[in-house]
Amino acid sequence: KNQVEQSPQSLIILEGKNCTLQCNYTVSPFSNLRWYKQDTGRGPVSLTIMTFSENTKSNGRYTATLDADTKQSSLHITASQLSDSASYICVVSASLGTYKYIFGTGTRLKVLA
Amino acid sequence: NAGVTQTPKFRVLKTGQSMTLLCAQDMNHEYMYWYRQDPGMGLRLIHYSVGEGTTAKGEVPDGYNVSRLKKQNFLLGLESAAPSQTSVYFCASSRTVRDQPQHFGDGTRLSIL
C-alpha cells in the first residue's frame, strides 16, 4: 500500500534554532517527492521537488534530502524564524501508468520568540 | 501574479443545498485538481482535469461533479450538500502531470449544517 508518514506530528522550537522534519514513504514506483509549506488559512506552497537521482536540494534556509534506498526524506530548517510557523507537507508521486500523488498528514511547526 | 484563485473563500450551506466552487488559474497550466483537506488527514483528490473539456475521478469523487469548459477554469459542484462534505477545498494546477500539483489556491472553507 502506498503511504507517506511524517514525523513528528508537531514540533515547538525557539527562534534561531534548527530543526529537521522527517518523511518516510512506501511508494512504488517512485517518481518524485515534494515538500510544501502551508501557513494557517492558506494553500500549500511548494518548497522543493526532488527526483530519484537527487540527494539534496536547498531553497534558502530550507534543505531537503532524499535517500531513495531507505525511502526517507528530511526537511532541515536552519536558523528558524517566526514566519516558519506552519505545517509542512511531504507528497510523493508514484508513476503507475498515470501519476498518483500520496500526501502525508504534515508536521505542524511552531516557532516561539 | 494571481496564480490560482478560488471563490468563494467561505460558505455555509444547509443540508441538501447545492453550490459551485470556482477556480481560475492564469498560468496556462493544462492540469487542474480539486482536493479536500480534513483534520488529521492528508489532502485527498476529488476530481482532476488533464486539459480543457476533460475531467476524471480521483480518490473521493462521490457527491461532487466538475467541469472544465475553459482551460483556465475548473468548477466543483455539490449537487446535494451533506454534513460529511464540511471541509476545506483546495484547487491546484500544474504545467505537467509529473510536476505534481504545483500551485494551490488559498482554499474555500465550506460548512454544511
mmCIF file of N, CA, C and O in Angstrom, chain A residues 43-109:
data_model
loop_
_atom_site.group_PDB
_atom_site.id
_atom_site.type_symbol
_atom_site.label_atom_id
_atom_site.label_comp_id
_atom_site.label_asym_id
_atom_site.label_seq_id
_atom_site.Cartn_x
_atom_site.Cartn_y
_atom_site.Cartn_z
ATOM 1 N N GLY A 43 -3.195 28.137 1.196
ATOM 2 C CA GLY A 43 -2.919 26.904 0.469
ATOM 3 C C GLY A 43 -1.455 26.511 0.568
ATOM 4 O O GLY A 43 -0.606 27.349 0.901
ATOM 5 N N PRO A 44 -1.134 25.234 0.297
ATOM 6 C CA PRO A 44 0.266 24.803 0.327
ATOM 7 C C PRO A 44 1.095 25.530 -0.728
ATOM 8 O O PRO A 44 0.619 25.798 -1.835
ATOM 9 N N VAL A 45 2.340 25.816 -0.368
ATOM 10 C CA VAL A 45 3.287 26.445 -1.280
ATOM 11 C C VAL A 45 4.493 25.528 -1.409
ATOM 12 O O VAL A 45 5.058 25.087 -0.408
ATOM 13 N N SER A 46 4.887 25.251 -2.642
ATOM 14 C CA SER A 46 5.980 24.326 -2.878
ATOM 15 C C SER A 46 7.316 24.902 -2.413
ATOM 16 O O SER A 46 7.646 26.058 -2.672
ATOM 17 N N LEU A 47 8.089 24.068 -1.695
ATOM 18 C CA LEU A 47 9.440 24.454 -1.271
ATOM 19 C C LEU A 47 10.493 23.823 -2.172
ATOM 20 O O LEU A 47 11.407 24.490 -2.648
ATOM 21 N N THR A 48 10.398 22.526 -2.368
ATOM 22 C CA THR A 48 11.352 21.812 -3.215
ATOM 23 C C THR A 48 10.672 20.614 -3.851
ATOM 24 O O THR A 48 9.690 20.094 -3.330
ATOM 25 N N ILE A 49 11.229 20.160 -4.953
ATOM 26 C CA ILE A 49 10.829 18.895 -5.561
ATOM 27 C C ILE A 49 12.093 18.126 -5.894
ATOM 28 O O ILE A 49 13.065 18.708 -6.381
ATOM 29 N N MET A 50 12.099 16.823 -5.573
ATOM 30 C CA MET A 50 13.301 16.019 -5.767
ATOM 31 C C MET A 50 12.964 14.760 -6.548
ATOM 32 O O MET A 50 11.962 14.099 -6.291
ATOM 33 N N THR A 51 13.819 14.434 -7.498
ATOM 34 C CA THR A 51 13.667 13.204 -8.257
ATOM 35 C C THR A 51 14.573 12.134 -7.680
ATOM 36 O O THR A 51 15.353 12.392 -6.758
ATOM 37 N N PHE A 52 14.491 10.952 -8.256
ATOM 38 C CA PHE A 52 15.201 9.784 -7.743
ATOM 39 C C PHE A 52 16.703 10.023 -7.612
ATOM 40 O O PHE A 52 17.342 9.573 -6.672
ATOM 41 N N SER A 53 17.271 10.773 -8.545
ATOM 42 C CA SER A 53 18.723 10.922 -8.598
ATOM 43 C C SER A 53 19.257 12.054 -7.726
ATOM 44 O O SER A 53 20.467 12.233 -7.610
ATOM 45 N N GLU A 54 18.355 12.827 -7.118
ATOM 46 C CA GLU A 54 18.799 13.963 -6.323
ATOM 47 C C GLU A 54 18.862 13.598 -4.844
ATOM 48 O O GLU A 54 17.903 13.062 -4.297
ATOM 49 N N ASN A 55 19.985 13.936 -4.201
ATOM 50 C CA ASN A 55 20.151 13.648 -2.779
ATOM 51 C C ASN A 55 19.809 14.841 -1.897
ATOM 52 O O ASN A 55 19.313 14.685 -0.789
ATOM 53 N N THR A 56 20.135 16.031 -2.379
ATOM 54 C CA THR A 56 19.960 17.245 -1.593
ATOM 55 C C THR A 56 19.513 18.380 -2.487
ATOM 56 O O THR A 56 19.984 18.511 -3.619
ATOM 57 N N LYS A 57 18.600 19.182 -1.952
ATOM 58 C CA LYS A 57 18.184 20.376 -2.672
ATOM 59 C C LYS A 57 17.850 21.458 -1.649
ATOM 60 O O LYS A 57 17.173 21.176 -0.653
ATOM 61 N N SER A 58 18.323 22.663 -1.908
ATOM 62 C CA SER A 58 18.114 23.753 -0.954
ATOM 63 C C SER A 58 17.248 24.854 -1.542
ATOM 64 O O SER A 58 17.244 25.080 -2.757
ATOM 65 N N ASN A 59 16.548 25.532 -0.661
ATOM 66 C CA ASN A 59 15.740 26.694 -1.020
ATOM 67 C C ASN A 59 15.871 27.661 0.149
ATOM 68 O O ASN A 59 15.115 27.620 1.103
ATOM 69 N N GLY A 60 16.882 28.513 0.078
ATOM 70 C CA GLY A 60 17.140 29.438 1.179
ATOM 71 C C GLY A 60 17.547 28.681 2.436
ATOM 72 O O GLY A 60 18.486 27.901 2.433
ATOM 73 N N ARG A 61 16.790 28.892 3.523
ATOM 74 C CA ARG A 61 17.111 28.215 4.782
ATOM 75 C C ARG A 61 16.531 26.796 4.848
ATOM 76 O O ARG A 61 16.683 26.116 5.850
ATOM 77 N N TYR A 62 15.854 26.373 3.821
ATOM 78 C CA TYR A 62 15.272 25.030 3.764
ATOM 79 C C TYR A 62 16.164 24.111 2.925
ATOM 80 O O TYR A 62 16.496 24.459 1.798
ATOM 81 N N THR A 63 16.521 22.963 3.490
ATOM 82 C CA THR A 63 17.297 21.971 2.765
ATOM 83 C C THR A 63 16.598 20.624 2.863
ATOM 84 O O THR A 63 16.361 20.127 3.971
ATOM 85 N N ALA A 64 16.284 20.059 1.717
ATOM 86 C CA ALA A 64 15.639 18.744 1.683
ATOM 87 C C ALA A 64 16.659 17.704 1.272
ATOM 88 O O ALA A 64 17.534 17.963 0.431
ATOM 89 N N THR A 65 16.562 16.534 1.885
ATOM 90 C CA THR A 65 17.419 15.419 1.494
ATOM 91 C C THR A 65 16.537 14.237 1.115
ATOM 92 O O THR A 65 15.396 14.118 1.587
ATOM 93 N N LEU A 66 17.060 13.388 0.275
ATOM 94 C CA LEU A 66 16.321 12.207 -0.161
ATOM 95 C C LEU A 66 17.255 11.012 -0.195
ATOM 96 O O LEU A 66 18.333 11.069 -0.784
ATOM 97 N N ASP A 67 16.831 9.939 0.464
ATOM 98 C CA ASP A 67 17.539 8.661 0.388
ATOM 99 C C ASP A 67 16.563 7.664 -0.238
ATOM 100 O O ASP A 67 15.693 7.134 0.449
ATOM 101 N N ALA A 68 16.719 7.446 -1.532
ATOM 102 C CA ALA A 68 15.789 6.589 -2.260
ATOM 103 C C ALA A 68 15.923 5.121 -1.851
ATOM 104 O O ALA A 68 14.984 4.343 -2.012
ATOM 105 N N ASP A 69 17.087 4.759 -1.319
ATOM 106 C CA ASP A 69 17.283 3.363 -0.896
ATOM 107 C C ASP A 69 16.462 3.038 0.340
ATOM 108 O O ASP A 69 15.815 1.993 0.427
ATOM 109 N N THR A 70 16.495 3.944 1.318
ATOM 110 C CA THR A 70 15.743 3.720 2.558
ATOM 111 C C THR A 70 14.354 4.332 2.488
ATOM 112 O O THR A 70 13.563 4.186 3.423
ATOM 113 N N LYS A 71 14.049 5.023 1.412
ATOM 114 C CA LYS A 71 12.745 5.661 1.209
ATOM 115 C C LYS A 71 12.451 6.650 2.323
ATOM 116 O O LYS A 71 11.377 6.619 2.955
ATOM 117 N N GLN A 72 13.438 7.529 2.535
ATOM 118 C CA GLN A 72 13.296 8.548 3.562
ATOM 119 C C GLN A 72 13.699 9.905 2.998
ATOM 120 O O GLN A 72 14.624 10.009 2.191
ATOM 121 N N SER A 73 13.004 10.928 3.463
ATOM 122 C CA SER A 73 13.359 12.297 3.130
ATOM 123 C C SER A 73 13.300 13.117 4.406
ATOM 124 O O SER A 73 12.570 12.790 5.338
ATOM 125 N N SER A 74 14.100 14.162 4.443
ATOM 126 C CA SER A 74 14.044 15.077 5.576
ATOM 127 C C SER A 74 14.053 16.505 5.066
ATOM 128 O O SER A 74 14.551 16.793 3.977
ATOM 129 N N LEU A 75 13.467 17.378 5.860
ATOM 130 C CA LEU A 75 13.492 18.808 5.576
ATOM 131 C C LEU A 75 14.142 19.486 6.763
ATOM 132 O O LEU A 75 13.638 19.413 7.878
ATOM 133 N N HIS A 76 15.270 20.122 6.506
ATOM 134 C CA HIS A 76 16.025 20.790 7.559
ATOM 135 C C HIS A 76 15.817 22.289 7.444
ATOM 136 O O HIS A 76 15.988 22.854 6.352
ATOM 137 N N ILE A 77 15.435 22.904 8.548
ATOM 138 C CA ILE A 77 15.243 24.351 8.582
ATOM 139 C C ILE A 77 16.340 24.943 9.447
ATOM 140 O O ILE A 77 16.503 24.561 10.624
ATOM 141 N N THR A 78 17.067 25.862 8.877
ATOM 142 C CA THR A 78 18.207 26.477 9.567
ATOM 143 C C THR A 78 17.821 27.848 10.104
ATOM 144 O O THR A 78 17.116 28.610 9.428
ATOM 145 N N ALA A 79 18.294 28.144 11.308
ATOM 146 C CA ALA A 79 18.082 29.477 11.916
ATOM 147 C C ALA A 79 16.611 29.884 11.793
ATOM 148 O O ALA A 79 16.269 30.871 11.128
ATOM 149 N N SER A 80 15.749 29.143 12.455
ATOM 150 C CA SER A 80 14.304 29.316 12.286
ATOM 151 C C SER A 80 13.854 30.738 12.606
ATOM 152 O O SER A 80 14.448 31.452 13.442
ATOM 153 N N GLN A 81 12.797 31.138 11.940
ATOM 154 C CA GLN A 81 12.177 32.446 12.143
ATOM 155 C C GLN A 81 10.706 32.248 12.509
ATOM 156 O O GLN A 81 10.137 31.184 12.231
ATOM 157 N N LEU A 82 10.115 33.271 13.084
ATOM 158 C CA LEU A 82 8.703 33.183 13.472
ATOM 159 C C LEU A 82 7.826 32.840 12.264
ATOM 160 O O LEU A 82 6.828 32.118 12.388
ATOM 161 N N SER A 83 8.226 33.321 11.108
ATOM 162 C CA SER A 83 7.440 33.081 9.890
ATOM 163 C C SER A 83 7.522 31.632 9.405
ATOM 164 O O SER A 83 6.792 31.244 8.487
ATOM 165 N N ASP A 84 8.392 30.840 10.013
ATOM 166 C CA ASP A 84 8.468 29.420 9.654
ATOM 167 C C ASP A 84 7.343 28.627 10.296
ATOM 168 O O ASP A 84 7.135 27.448 9.971
ATOM 169 N N SER A 85 6.626 29.225 11.235
ATOM 170 C CA SER A 85 5.494 28.549 11.875
ATOM 171 C C SER A 85 4.449 28.214 10.813
ATOM 172 O O SER A 85 3.889 29.109 10.168
ATOM 173 N N ALA A 86 4.224 26.934 10.631
ATOM 174 C CA ALA A 86 3.353 26.467 9.557
ATOM 175 C C ALA A 86 3.276 24.948 9.624
ATOM 176 O O ALA A 86 3.939 24.322 10.456
ATOM 177 N N SER A 87 2.475 24.375 8.730
ATOM 178 C CA SER A 87 2.502 22.920 8.534
ATOM 179 C C SER A 87 3.357 22.615 7.330
ATOM 180 O O SER A 87 3.323 23.359 6.333
ATOM 181 N N TYR A 88 4.117 21.546 7.411
ATOM 182 C CA TYR A 88 4.993 21.141 6.317
ATOM 183 C C TYR A 88 4.528 19.768 5.827
ATOM 184 O O TYR A 88 4.440 18.820 6.606
ATOM 185 N N ILE A 89 4.227 19.714 4.549
ATOM 186 C CA ILE A 89 3.601 18.524 3.966
ATOM 187 C C ILE A 89 4.545 17.887 2.957
ATOM 188 O O ILE A 89 5.112 18.569 2.104
ATOM 189 N N CYS A 90 4.698 16.579 3.081
ATOM 190 C CA CYS A 90 5.514 15.795 2.155
ATOM 191 C C CYS A 90 4.562 15.069 1.206
ATOM 192 O O CYS A 90 3.561 14.478 1.640
ATOM 193 N N VAL A 91 4.835 15.135 -0.085
ATOM 194 C CA VAL A 91 3.995 14.477 -1.081
ATOM 195 C C VAL A 91 4.887 13.648 -2.006
ATOM 196 O O VAL A 91 5.860 14.156 -2.555
ATOM 197 N N VAL A 92 4.550 12.392 -2.152
ATOM 198 C CA VAL A 92 5.324 11.511 -3.018
ATOM 199 C C VAL A 92 4.485 11.135 -4.223
ATOM 200 O O VAL A 92 3.300 10.791 -4.097
ATOM 201 N N SER A 93 5.113 11.184 -5.379
ATOM 202 C CA SER A 93 4.434 10.857 -6.631
ATOM 203 C C SER A 93 4.838 9.468 -7.092
ATOM 204 O O SER A 93 6.026 9.123 -7.101
ATOM 205 N N ALA A 94 3.833 8.671 -7.446
ATOM 206 C CA ALA A 94 4.076 7.338 -7.987
ATOM 207 C C ALA A 94 3.658 7.324 -9.450
ATOM 208 O O ALA A 94 2.599 7.846 -9.793
ATOM 209 N N SER A 95 4.477 6.759 -10.293
ATOM 210 C CA SER A 95 4.152 6.682 -11.721
ATOM 211 C C SER A 95 3.578 5.305 -12.007
ATOM 212 O O SER A 95 4.297 4.322 -12.155
ATOM 213 N N LEU A 96 2.253 5.253 -12.060
ATOM 214 C CA LEU A 96 1.556 3.975 -12.225
ATOM 215 C C LEU A 96 0.770 3.997 -13.530
ATOM 216 O O LEU A 96 -0.435 3.829 -13.548
ATOM 217 N N GLY A 97 1.457 4.237 -14.627
ATOM 218 C CA GLY A 97 0.752 4.452 -15.880
ATOM 219 C C GLY A 97 0.301 5.893 -15.901
ATOM 220 O O GLY A 97 0.726 6.693 -16.714
ATOM 221 N N THR A 98 -0.538 6.244 -14.970
ATOM 222 C CA THR A 98 -0.817 7.655 -14.711
ATOM 223 C C THR A 98 -0.164 7.994 -13.370
ATOM 224 O O THR A 98 0.257 7.101 -12.650
ATOM 225 N N TYR A 99 -0.098 9.258 -13.044
ATOM 226 C CA TYR A 99 0.594 9.636 -11.824
ATOM 227 C C TYR A 99 -0.384 9.702 -10.660
ATOM 228 O O TYR A 99 -1.511 10.147 -10.796
ATOM 229 N N LYS A 100 0.089 9.233 -9.510
ATOM 230 C CA LYS A 100 -0.698 9.277 -8.292
ATOM 231 C C LYS A 100 0.116 10.002 -7.242
ATOM 232 O O LYS A 100 1.308 9.757 -7.093
ATOM 233 N N TYR A 101 -0.537 10.925 -6.537
ATOM 234 C CA TYR A 101 0.162 11.723 -5.530
ATOM 235 C C TYR A 101 -0.329 11.325 -4.150
ATOM 236 O O TYR A 101 -1.517 11.400 -3.883
ATOM 237 N N ILE A 102 0.620 10.921 -3.303
ATOM 238 C CA ILE A 102 0.261 10.493 -1.952
ATOM 239 C C ILE A 102 0.741 11.552 -0.979
ATOM 240 O O ILE A 102 1.943 11.845 -0.894
ATOM 241 N N PHE A 103 -0.217 12.140 -0.251
ATOM 242 C CA PHE A 103 0.073 13.225 0.680
ATOM 243 C C PHE A 103 0.284 12.692 2.090
ATOM 244 O O PHE A 103 -0.482 11.853 2.569
ATOM 245 N N GLY A 104 1.326 13.218 2.766
ATOM 246 C CA GLY A 104 1.445 12.985 4.189
ATOM 247 C C GLY A 104 0.477 13.889 4.934
ATOM 248 O O GLY A 104 -0.125 14.795 4.341
ATOM 249 N N THR A 105 0.326 13.630 6.234
ATOM 250 C CA THR A 105 -0.593 14.436 7.036
ATOM 251 C C THR A 105 0.064 15.691 7.582
ATOM 252 O O THR A 105 -0.607 16.534 8.164
ATOM 253 N N GLY A 106 1.374 15.832 7.381
ATOM 254 C CA GLY A 106 2.039 17.063 7.743
ATOM 255 C C GLY A 106 2.638 17.083 9.135
ATOM 256 O O GLY A 106 2.256 16.313 10.014
ATOM 257 N N THR A 107 3.610 17.974 9.308
ATOM 258 C CA THR A 107 4.175 18.297 10.620
ATOM 259 C C THR A 107 3.848 19.757 10.902
ATOM 260 O O THR A 107 4.153 20.629 10.083
ATOM 261 N N ARG A 108 3.246 19.982 12.053
ATOM 262 C CA ARG A 108 2.906 21.358 12.441
ATOM 263 C C ARG A 108 4.042 21.926 13.268
ATOM 264 O O ARG A 108 4.338 21.431 14.349
ATOM 265 N N LEU A 109 4.696 22.965 12.744
ATOM 266 C CA LEU A 109 5.837 23.594 13.411
ATOM 267 C C LEU A 109 5.424 24.920 14.020
ATOM 268 O O LEU A 109 4.793 25.747 13.345
#
